[in-house]
Amino acid sequence: MKSLTSYALPLALGIFGAFHSSLAMAAVTSNVIIPLETTAYVPCANNGTGEIIDLSGNLHALFVTNTSNSGNVTLKYHYQPQGLSGVGRTSGAIYNATGVTQATTTFDGITGYPFQTTYVNNYRLIGQGTAANYAVHSTFHITINANGTVTAYGDNTNVSCK
């Protein structure tokens, strides 16, 4: 299953790679709409037996890269489904995808440290009528000091299906 969040890390790393070599750039913003066709599994759908939902629509993606005069880099991204909906393969139930995924990463553009990233994902498949609702809330944070030592770490995911 290719979830909305599975695009986050590759795109963020791609942005980092593109701008790491050209630190003279102060700020770059990319605002794109990505056509998306994917599937999601909702374990409580179809009267509790679960089913695959075929989804199609758009994913709005906003990327902001900022490099300070001292070489510190800040990467921000924001993903949000737009008109992303789907149909359960077995039940025919209609679902709408909603939510927002965001992250902010900061690091020294020369050495990589200190490094800090915070990621928050809120992803929901809302079933119409009596169809189930599926929600995922994830948070992740890590801070690494200038010596490369992890000084803060947190990772939490909550899933509800009803």
PDB file of N, CA and C in Angstrom, residues 50-120:
ATOM      1  N   GLY A  50     -12.868  -6.015   6.872  1.00  0.00           N
ATOM      2  CA  GLY A  50     -11.791  -5.262   6.222  1.00  0.00           C
ATOM      3  C   GLY A  50     -11.907  -5.313   4.716  1.00  0.00           C
ATOM      4  N   GLU A  51     -11.329  -4.296   4.084  1.00  0.00           N
ATOM      5  CA  GLU A  51     -11.294  -4.294   2.628  1.00  0.00           C
ATOM      6  C   GLU A  51     -10.307  -3.257   2.124  1.00  0.00           C
ATOM      7  N   ILE A  52      -9.930  -3.443   0.869  1.00  0.00           N
ATOM      8  CA  ILE A  52      -9.037  -2.513   0.187  1.00  0.00           C
ATOM      9  C   ILE A  52      -9.887  -1.421  -0.452  1.00  0.00           C
ATOM     10  N   ILE A  53      -9.431  -0.196  -0.294  1.00  0.00           N
ATOM     11  CA  ILE A  53     -10.095   0.967  -0.886  1.00  0.00           C
ATOM     12  C   ILE A  53      -9.207   1.466  -2.029  1.00  0.00           C
ATOM     13  N   ASP A  54      -9.748   1.585  -3.216  1.00  0.00           N
ATOM     14  CA  ASP A  54      -9.025   2.152  -4.357  1.00  0.00           C
ATOM     15  C   ASP A  54      -9.274   3.651  -4.367  1.00  0.00           C
ATOM     16  N   LEU A  55      -8.200   4.422  -4.241  1.00  0.00           N
ATOM     17  CA  LEU A  55      -8.306   5.880  -4.131  1.00  0.00           C
ATOM     18  C   LEU A  55      -7.710   6.574  -5.355  1.00  0.00           C
ATOM     19  N   SER A  56      -8.316   7.685  -5.731  1.00  0.00           N
ATOM     20  CA  SER A  56      -7.751   8.526  -6.782  1.00  0.00           C
ATOM     21  C   SER A  56      -8.138   9.969  -6.513  1.00  0.00           C
ATOM     22  N   GLY A  57      -7.293  10.853  -6.963  1.00  0.00           N
ATOM     23  CA  GLY A  57      -7.500  12.284  -6.766  1.00  0.00           C
ATOM     24  C   GLY A  57      -6.160  12.983  -6.813  1.00  0.00           C
ATOM     25  N   ASN A  58      -6.035  14.036  -6.063  1.00  0.00           N
ATOM     26  CA  ASN A  58      -4.803  14.823  -6.059  1.00  0.00           C
ATOM     27  C   ASN A  58      -4.225  14.946  -4.664  1.00  0.00           C
ATOM     28  N   LEU A  59      -2.920  15.137  -4.641  1.00  0.00           N
ATOM     29  CA  LEU A  59      -2.201  15.426  -3.413  1.00  0.00           C
ATOM     30  C   LEU A  59      -1.534  16.777  -3.582  1.00  0.00           C
ATOM     31  N   HIS A  60      -1.905  17.721  -2.731  1.00  0.00           N
ATOM     32  CA  HIS A  60      -1.273  19.034  -2.743  1.00  0.00           C
ATOM     33  C   HIS A  60       0.021  18.925  -1.938  1.00  0.00           C
ATOM     34  N   ALA A  61       1.124  19.361  -2.518  1.00  0.00           N
ATOM     35  CA  ALA A  61       2.419  19.305  -1.839  1.00  0.00           C
ATOM     36  C   ALA A  61       3.073  20.682  -1.878  1.00  0.00           C
ATOM     37  N   LEU A  62       3.492  21.133  -0.723  1.00  0.00           N
ATOM     38  CA  LEU A  62       4.177  22.416  -0.585  1.00  0.00           C
ATOM     39  C   LEU A  62       5.522  22.156   0.067  1.00  0.00           C
ATOM     40  N   PHE A  63       6.592  22.607  -0.572  1.00  0.00           N
ATOM     41  CA  PHE A  63       7.946  22.445  -0.051  1.00  0.00           C
ATOM     42  C   PHE A  63       8.592  23.824   0.063  1.00  0.00           C
ATOM     43  N   VAL A  64       9.206  24.078   1.192  1.00  0.00           N
ATOM     44  CA  VAL A  64       9.932  25.330   1.385  1.00  0.00           C
ATOM     45  C   VAL A  64      11.315  24.984   1.905  1.00  0.00           C
ATOM     46  N   THR A  65      12.326  25.477   1.220  1.00  0.00           N
ATOM     47  CA  THR A  65      13.709  25.290   1.635  1.00  0.00           C
ATOM     48  C   THR A  65      14.305  26.669   1.855  1.00  0.00           C
ATOM     49  N   ASN A  66      14.920  26.854   3.005  1.00  0.00           N
ATOM     50  CA  ASN A  66      15.530  28.134   3.321  1.00  0.00           C
ATOM     51  C   ASN A  66      16.936  27.886   3.849  1.00  0.00           C
ATOM     52  N   THR A  67      17.903  28.598   3.296  1.00  0.00           N
ATOM     53  CA  THR A  67      19.282  28.505   3.750  1.00  0.00           C
ATOM     54  C   THR A  67      19.707  29.872   4.263  1.00  0.00           C
ATOM     55  N   SER A  68      20.176  29.892   5.503  1.00  0.00           N
ATOM     56  CA  SER A  68      20.612  31.160   6.095  1.00  0.00           C
ATOM     57  C   SER A  68      22.014  31.513   5.606  1.00  0.00           C
ATOM     58  N   ASN A  69      22.421  32.736   5.865  1.00  0.00           N
ATOM     59  CA  ASN A  69      23.768  33.173   5.508  1.00  0.00           C
ATOM     60  C   ASN A  69      24.841  32.345   6.195  1.00  0.00           C
ATOM     61  N   SER A  70      24.536  31.802   7.373  1.00  0.00           N
ATOM     62  CA  SER A  70      25.513  30.996   8.106  1.00  0.00           C
ATOM     63  C   SER A  70      25.536  29.535   7.626  1.00  0.00           C
ATOM     64  N   GLY A  71      24.641  29.169   6.692  1.00  0.00           N
ATOM     65  CA  GLY A  71      24.641  27.822   6.149  1.00  0.00           C
ATOM     66  C   GLY A  71      23.653  26.872   6.796  1.00  0.00           C
ATOM     67  N   ASN A  72      22.854  27.365   7.739  1.00  0.00           N
ATOM     68  CA  ASN A  72      21.825  26.509   8.328  1.00  0.00           C
ATOM     69  C   ASN A  72      20.676  26.347   7.335  1.00  0.00           C
ATOM     70  N   VAL A  73      20.178  25.129   7.225  1.00  0.00           N
ATOM     71  CA  VAL A  73      19.129  24.810   6.261  1.00  0.00           C
ATOM     72  C   VAL A  73      17.860  24.427   7.010  1.00  0.00           C
ATOM     73  N   THR A  74      16.745  24.942   6.541  1.00  0.00           N
ATOM     74  CA  THR A  74      15.433  24.555   7.051  1.00  0.00           C
ATOM     75  C   THR A  74      14.615  24.042   5.881  1.00  0.00           C
ATOM     76  N   LEU A  75      14.116  22.813   6.029  1.00  0.00           N
ATOM     77  CA  LEU A  75      13.234  22.210   5.036  1.00  0.00           C
ATOM     78  C   LEU A  75      11.859  22.064   5.665  1.00  0.00           C
ATOM     79  N   LYS A  76      10.838  22.480   4.966  1.00  0.00           N
ATOM     80  CA  LYS A  76       9.472  22.294   5.442  1.00  0.00           C
ATOM     81  C   LYS A  76       8.680  21.684   4.305  1.00  0.00           C
ATOM     82  N   TYR A  77       7.822  20.743   4.658  1.00  0.00           N
ATOM     83  CA  TYR A  77       6.899  20.233   3.654  1.00  0.00           C
ATOM     84  C   TYR A  77       5.527  20.033   4.270  1.00  0.00           C
ATOM     85  N   HIS A  78       4.550  20.046   3.388  1.00  0.00           N
ATOM     86  CA  HIS A  78       3.139  19.966   3.768  1.00  0.00           C
ATOM     87  C   HIS A  78       2.431  19.196   2.656  1.00  0.00           C
ATOM     88  N   TYR A  79       1.736  18.121   3.020  1.00  0.00           N
ATOM     89  CA  TYR A  79       0.943  17.343   2.066  1.00  0.00           C
ATOM     90  C   TYR A  79      -0.507  17.362   2.511  1.00  0.00           C
ATOM     91  N   GLN A  80      -1.398  17.477   1.539  1.00  0.00           N
ATOM     92  CA  GLN A  80      -2.816  17.486   1.864  1.00  0.00           C
ATOM     93  C   GLN A  80      -3.601  16.943   0.672  1.00  0.00           C
ATOM     94  N   PRO A  81      -4.417  15.891   0.912  1.00  0.00           N
ATOM     95  CA  PRO A  81      -5.227  15.383  -0.193  1.00  0.00           C
ATOM     96  C   PRO A  81      -6.254  16.412  -0.634  1.00  0.00           C
ATOM     97  N   GLN A  82      -6.494  16.446  -1.942  1.00  0.00           N
ATOM     98  CA  GLN A  82      -7.507  17.332  -2.503  1.00  0.00           C
ATOM     99  C   GLN A  82      -8.345  16.519  -3.483  1.00  0.00           C
ATOM    100  N   GLY A  83      -9.597  16.329  -3.132  1.00  0.00           N
ATOM    101  CA  GLY A  83     -10.479  15.561  -3.999  1.00  0.00           C
ATOM    102  C   GLY A  83     -10.079  14.098  -4.094  1.00  0.00           C
ATOM    103  N   LEU A  84      -9.404  13.598  -3.069  1.00  0.00           N
ATOM    104  CA  LEU A  84      -8.964  12.202  -3.050  1.00  0.00           C
ATOM    105  C   LEU A  84     -10.084  11.359  -2.453  1.00  0.00           C
ATOM    106  N   SER A  85     -10.648  10.491  -3.271  1.00  0.00           N
ATOM    107  CA  SER A  85     -11.751   9.657  -2.805  1.00  0.00           C
ATOM    108  C   SER A  85     -11.598   8.264  -3.386  1.00  0.00           C
ATOM    109  N   GLY A  86     -12.375   7.334  -2.826  1.00  0.00           N
ATOM    110  CA  GLY A  86     -12.247   5.974  -3.296  1.00  0.00           C
ATOM    111  C   GLY A  86     -13.460   5.122  -3.004  1.00  0.00           C
ATOM    112  N   VAL A  87     -13.375   3.886  -3.477  1.00  0.00           N
ATOM    113  CA  VAL A  87     -14.470   2.934  -3.368  1.00  0.00           C
ATOM    114  C   VAL A  87     -13.918   1.627  -2.817  1.00  0.00           C
ATOM    115  N   GLY A  88     -14.644   1.071  -1.845  1.00  0.00           N
ATOM    116  CA  GLY A  88     -14.279  -0.234  -1.307  1.00  0.00           C
ATOM    117  C   GLY A  88     -14.472  -1.313  -2.354  1.00  0.00           C
ATOM    118  N   ARG A  89     -13.470  -2.163  -2.523  1.00  0.00           N
ATOM    119  CA  ARG A  89     -13.523  -3.194  -3.567  1.00  0.00           C
ATOM    120  C   ARG A  89     -14.634  -4.214  -3.349  1.00  0.00           C
ATOM    121  N   THR A  90     -14.946  -4.519  -2.101  1.00  0.00           N
ATOM    122  CA  THR A  90     -15.965  -5.532  -1.817  1.00  0.00           C
ATOM    123  C   THR A  90     -17.331  -4.907  -1.577  1.00  0.00           C
ATOM    124  N   SER A  91     -17.364  -3.891  -0.705  1.00  0.00           N
ATOM    125  CA  SER A  91     -18.653  -3.321  -0.293  1.00  0.00           C
ATOM    126  C   SER A  91     -19.186  -2.254  -1.240  1.00  0.00           C
ATOM    127  N   GLY A  92     -18.297  -1.624  -2.006  1.00  0.00           N
ATOM    128  CA  GLY A  92     -18.705  -0.507  -2.851  1.00  0.00           C
ATOM    129  C   GLY A  92     -18.880   0.789  -2.070  1.00  0.00           C
ATOM    130  N   ALA A  93     -18.514   0.782  -0.766  1.00  0.00           N
ATOM    131  CA  ALA A  93     -18.643   1.981   0.069  1.00  0.00           C
ATOM    132  C   ALA A  93     -17.725   3.085  -0.453  1.00  0.00           C
ATOM    133  N   ILE A  94     -18.196   4.316  -0.305  1.00  0.00           N
ATOM    134  CA  ILE A  94     -17.458   5.490  -0.762  1.00  0.00           C
ATOM    135  C   ILE A  94     -16.667   6.069   0.417  1.00  0.00           C
ATOM    136  N   TYR A  95     -15.404   6.445   0.154  1.00  0.00           N
ATOM    137  CA  TYR A  95     -14.524   7.027   1.166  1.00  0.00           C
ATOM    138  C   TYR A  95     -13.909   8.313   0.640  1.00  0.00           C
ATOM    139  N   ASN A  96     -13.699   9.259   1.542  1.00  0.00           N
ATOM    140  CA  ASN A  96     -12.981  10.496   1.235  1.00  0.00           C
ATOM    141  C   ASN A  96     -11.745  10.568   2.116  1.00  0.00           C
ATOM    142  N   ALA A  97     -10.606  10.862   1.485  1.00  0.00           N
ATOM    143  CA  ALA A  97      -9.359  10.996   2.224  1.00  0.00           C
ATOM    144  C   ALA A  97      -9.185  12.450   2.642  1.00  0.00           C
ATOM    145  N   THR A  98      -8.849  12.646   3.911  1.00  0.00           N
ATOM    146  CA  THR A  98      -8.603  13.992   4.439  1.00  0.00           C
ATOM    147  C   THR A  98      -7.353  13.946   5.301  1.00  0.00           C
ATOM    148  N   GLY A  99      -6.912  15.109   5.728  1.00  0.00           N
ATOM    149  CA  GLY A  99      -5.795  15.176   6.656  1.00  0.00           C
ATOM    150  C   GLY A  99      -4.684  16.064   6.143  1.00  0.00           C
ATOM    151  N   VAL A 100      -3.642  16.138   6.951  1.00  0.00           N
ATOM    152  CA  VAL A 100      -2.463  16.940   6.637  1.00  0.00           C
ATOM    153  C   VAL A 100      -1.240  16.218   7.184  1.00  0.00           C
ATOM    154  N   THR A 101      -0.188  16.195   6.391  1.00  0.00           N
ATOM    155  CA  THR A 101       1.109  15.703   6.837  1.00  0.00           C
ATOM    156  C   THR A 101       2.085  16.855   6.714  1.00  0.00           C
ATOM    157  N   GLN A 102       2.819  17.117   7.792  1.00  0.00           N
ATOM    158  CA  GLN A 102       3.772  18.227   7.798  1.00  0.00           C
ATOM    159  C   GLN A 102       5.061  17.809   8.487  1.00  0.00           C
ATOM    160  N   ALA A 103       6.155  18.416   8.068  1.00  0.00           N
ATOM    161  CA  ALA A 103       7.419  18.191   8.754  1.00  0.00           C
ATOM    162  C   ALA A 103       8.297  19.424   8.603  1.00  0.00           C
ATOM    163  N   THR A 104       9.144  19.619   9.592  1.00  0.00           N
ATOM    164  CA  THR A 104      10.160  20.662   9.557  1.00  0.00           C
ATOM    165  C   THR A 104      11.476  20.025   9.976  1.00  0.00           C
ATOM    166  N   THR A 105      12.494  20.234   9.169  1.00  0.00           N
ATOM    167  CA  THR A 105      13.824  19.715   9.450  1.00  0.00           C
ATOM    168  C   THR A 105      14.812  20.865   9.382  1.00  0.00           C
ATOM    169  N   THR A 106      15.684  20.947  10.364  1.00  0.00           N
ATOM    170  CA  THR A 106      16.744  21.955  10.351  1.00  0.00           C
ATOM    171  C   THR A 106      18.084  21.256  10.585  1.00  0.00           C
ATOM    172  N   PHE A 107      19.123  21.760   9.937  1.00  0.00           N
ATOM    173  CA  PHE A 107      20.459  21.181  10.097  1.00  0.00           C
ATOM    174  C   PHE A 107      21.507  22.148   9.578  1.00  0.00           C
ATOM    175  N   ASP A 108      22.746  21.902   9.980  1.00  0.00           N
ATOM    176  CA  ASP A 108      23.875  22.655   9.456  1.00  0.00           C
ATOM    177  C   ASP A 108      24.130  22.144   8.044  1.00  0.00           C
ATOM    178  N   GLY A 109      24.112  23.024   7.070  1.00  0.00           N
ATOM    179  CA  GLY A 109      24.244  22.636   5.675  1.00  0.00           C
ATOM    180  C   GLY A 109      25.623  22.157   5.278  1.00  0.00           C
ATOM    181  N   ILE A 110      26.617  22.351   6.131  1.00  0.00           N
ATOM    182  CA  ILE A 110      27.972  21.896   5.825  1.00  0.00           C
ATOM    183  C   ILE A 110      28.249  20.550   6.486  1.00  0.00           C
ATOM    184  N   THR A 111      28.041  20.461   7.787  1.00  0.00           N
ATOM    185  CA  THR A 111      28.381  19.250   8.542  1.00  0.00           C
ATOM    186  C   THR A 111      27.189  18.317   8.751  1.00  0.00           C
ATOM    187  N   GLY A 112      25.963  18.845   8.616  1.00  0.00           N
ATOM    188  CA  GLY A 112      24.763  18.044   8.867  1.00  0.00           C
ATOM    189  C   GLY A 112      24.279  18.112  10.295  1.00  0.00           C
ATOM    190  N   TYR A 113      25.150  18.521  11.222  1.00  0.00           N
ATOM    191  CA  TYR A 113      24.801  18.609  12.656  1.00  0.00           C
ATOM    192  C   TYR A 113      25.062  20.006  13.171  1.00  0.00           C
ATOM    193  N   PRO A 114      24.254  20.475  14.090  1.00  0.00           N
ATOM    194  CA  PRO A 114      23.116  19.803  14.700  1.00  0.00           C
ATOM    195  C   PRO A 114      22.003  19.585  13.683  1.00  0.00           C
ATOM    196  N   PHE A 115      21.148  18.600  14.005  1.00  0.00           N
ATOM    197  CA  PHE A 115      20.066  18.182  13.143  1.00  0.00           C
ATOM    198  C   PHE A 115      18.822  18.013  13.998  1.00  0.00           C
ATOM    199  N   GLN A 116      17.687  18.456  13.472  1.00  0.00           N
ATOM    200  CA  GLN A 116      16.424  18.301  14.197  1.00  0.00           C
ATOM    201  C   GLN A 116      15.300  18.149  13.189  1.00  0.00           C
ATOM    202  N   THR A 117      14.392  17.215  13.442  1.00  0.00           N
ATOM    203  CA  THR A 117      13.226  17.082  12.579  1.00  0.00           C
ATOM    204  C   THR A 117      11.996  16.748  13.416  1.00  0.00           C
ATOM    205  N   THR A 118      10.878  17.315  13.012  1.00  0.00           N
ATOM    206  CA  THR A 118       9.586  17.031  13.623  1.00  0.00           C
ATOM    207  C   THR A 118       8.603  16.741  12.499  1.00  0.00           C
ATOM    208  N   TYR A 119       7.892  15.636  12.648  1.00  0.00           N
ATOM    209  CA  TYR A 119       6.952  15.160  11.635  1.00  0.00           C
ATOM    210  C   TYR A 119       5.613  14.902  12.306  1.00  0.00           C
ATOM    211  N   VAL A 120       4.532  15.396  11.705  1.00  0.00           N
ATOM    212  CA  VAL A 120       3.180  15.153  12.216  1.00  0.00           C
ATOM    213  C   VAL A 120       2.307  14.740  11.032  1.00  0.00           C
TER     214      VAL A 120
END
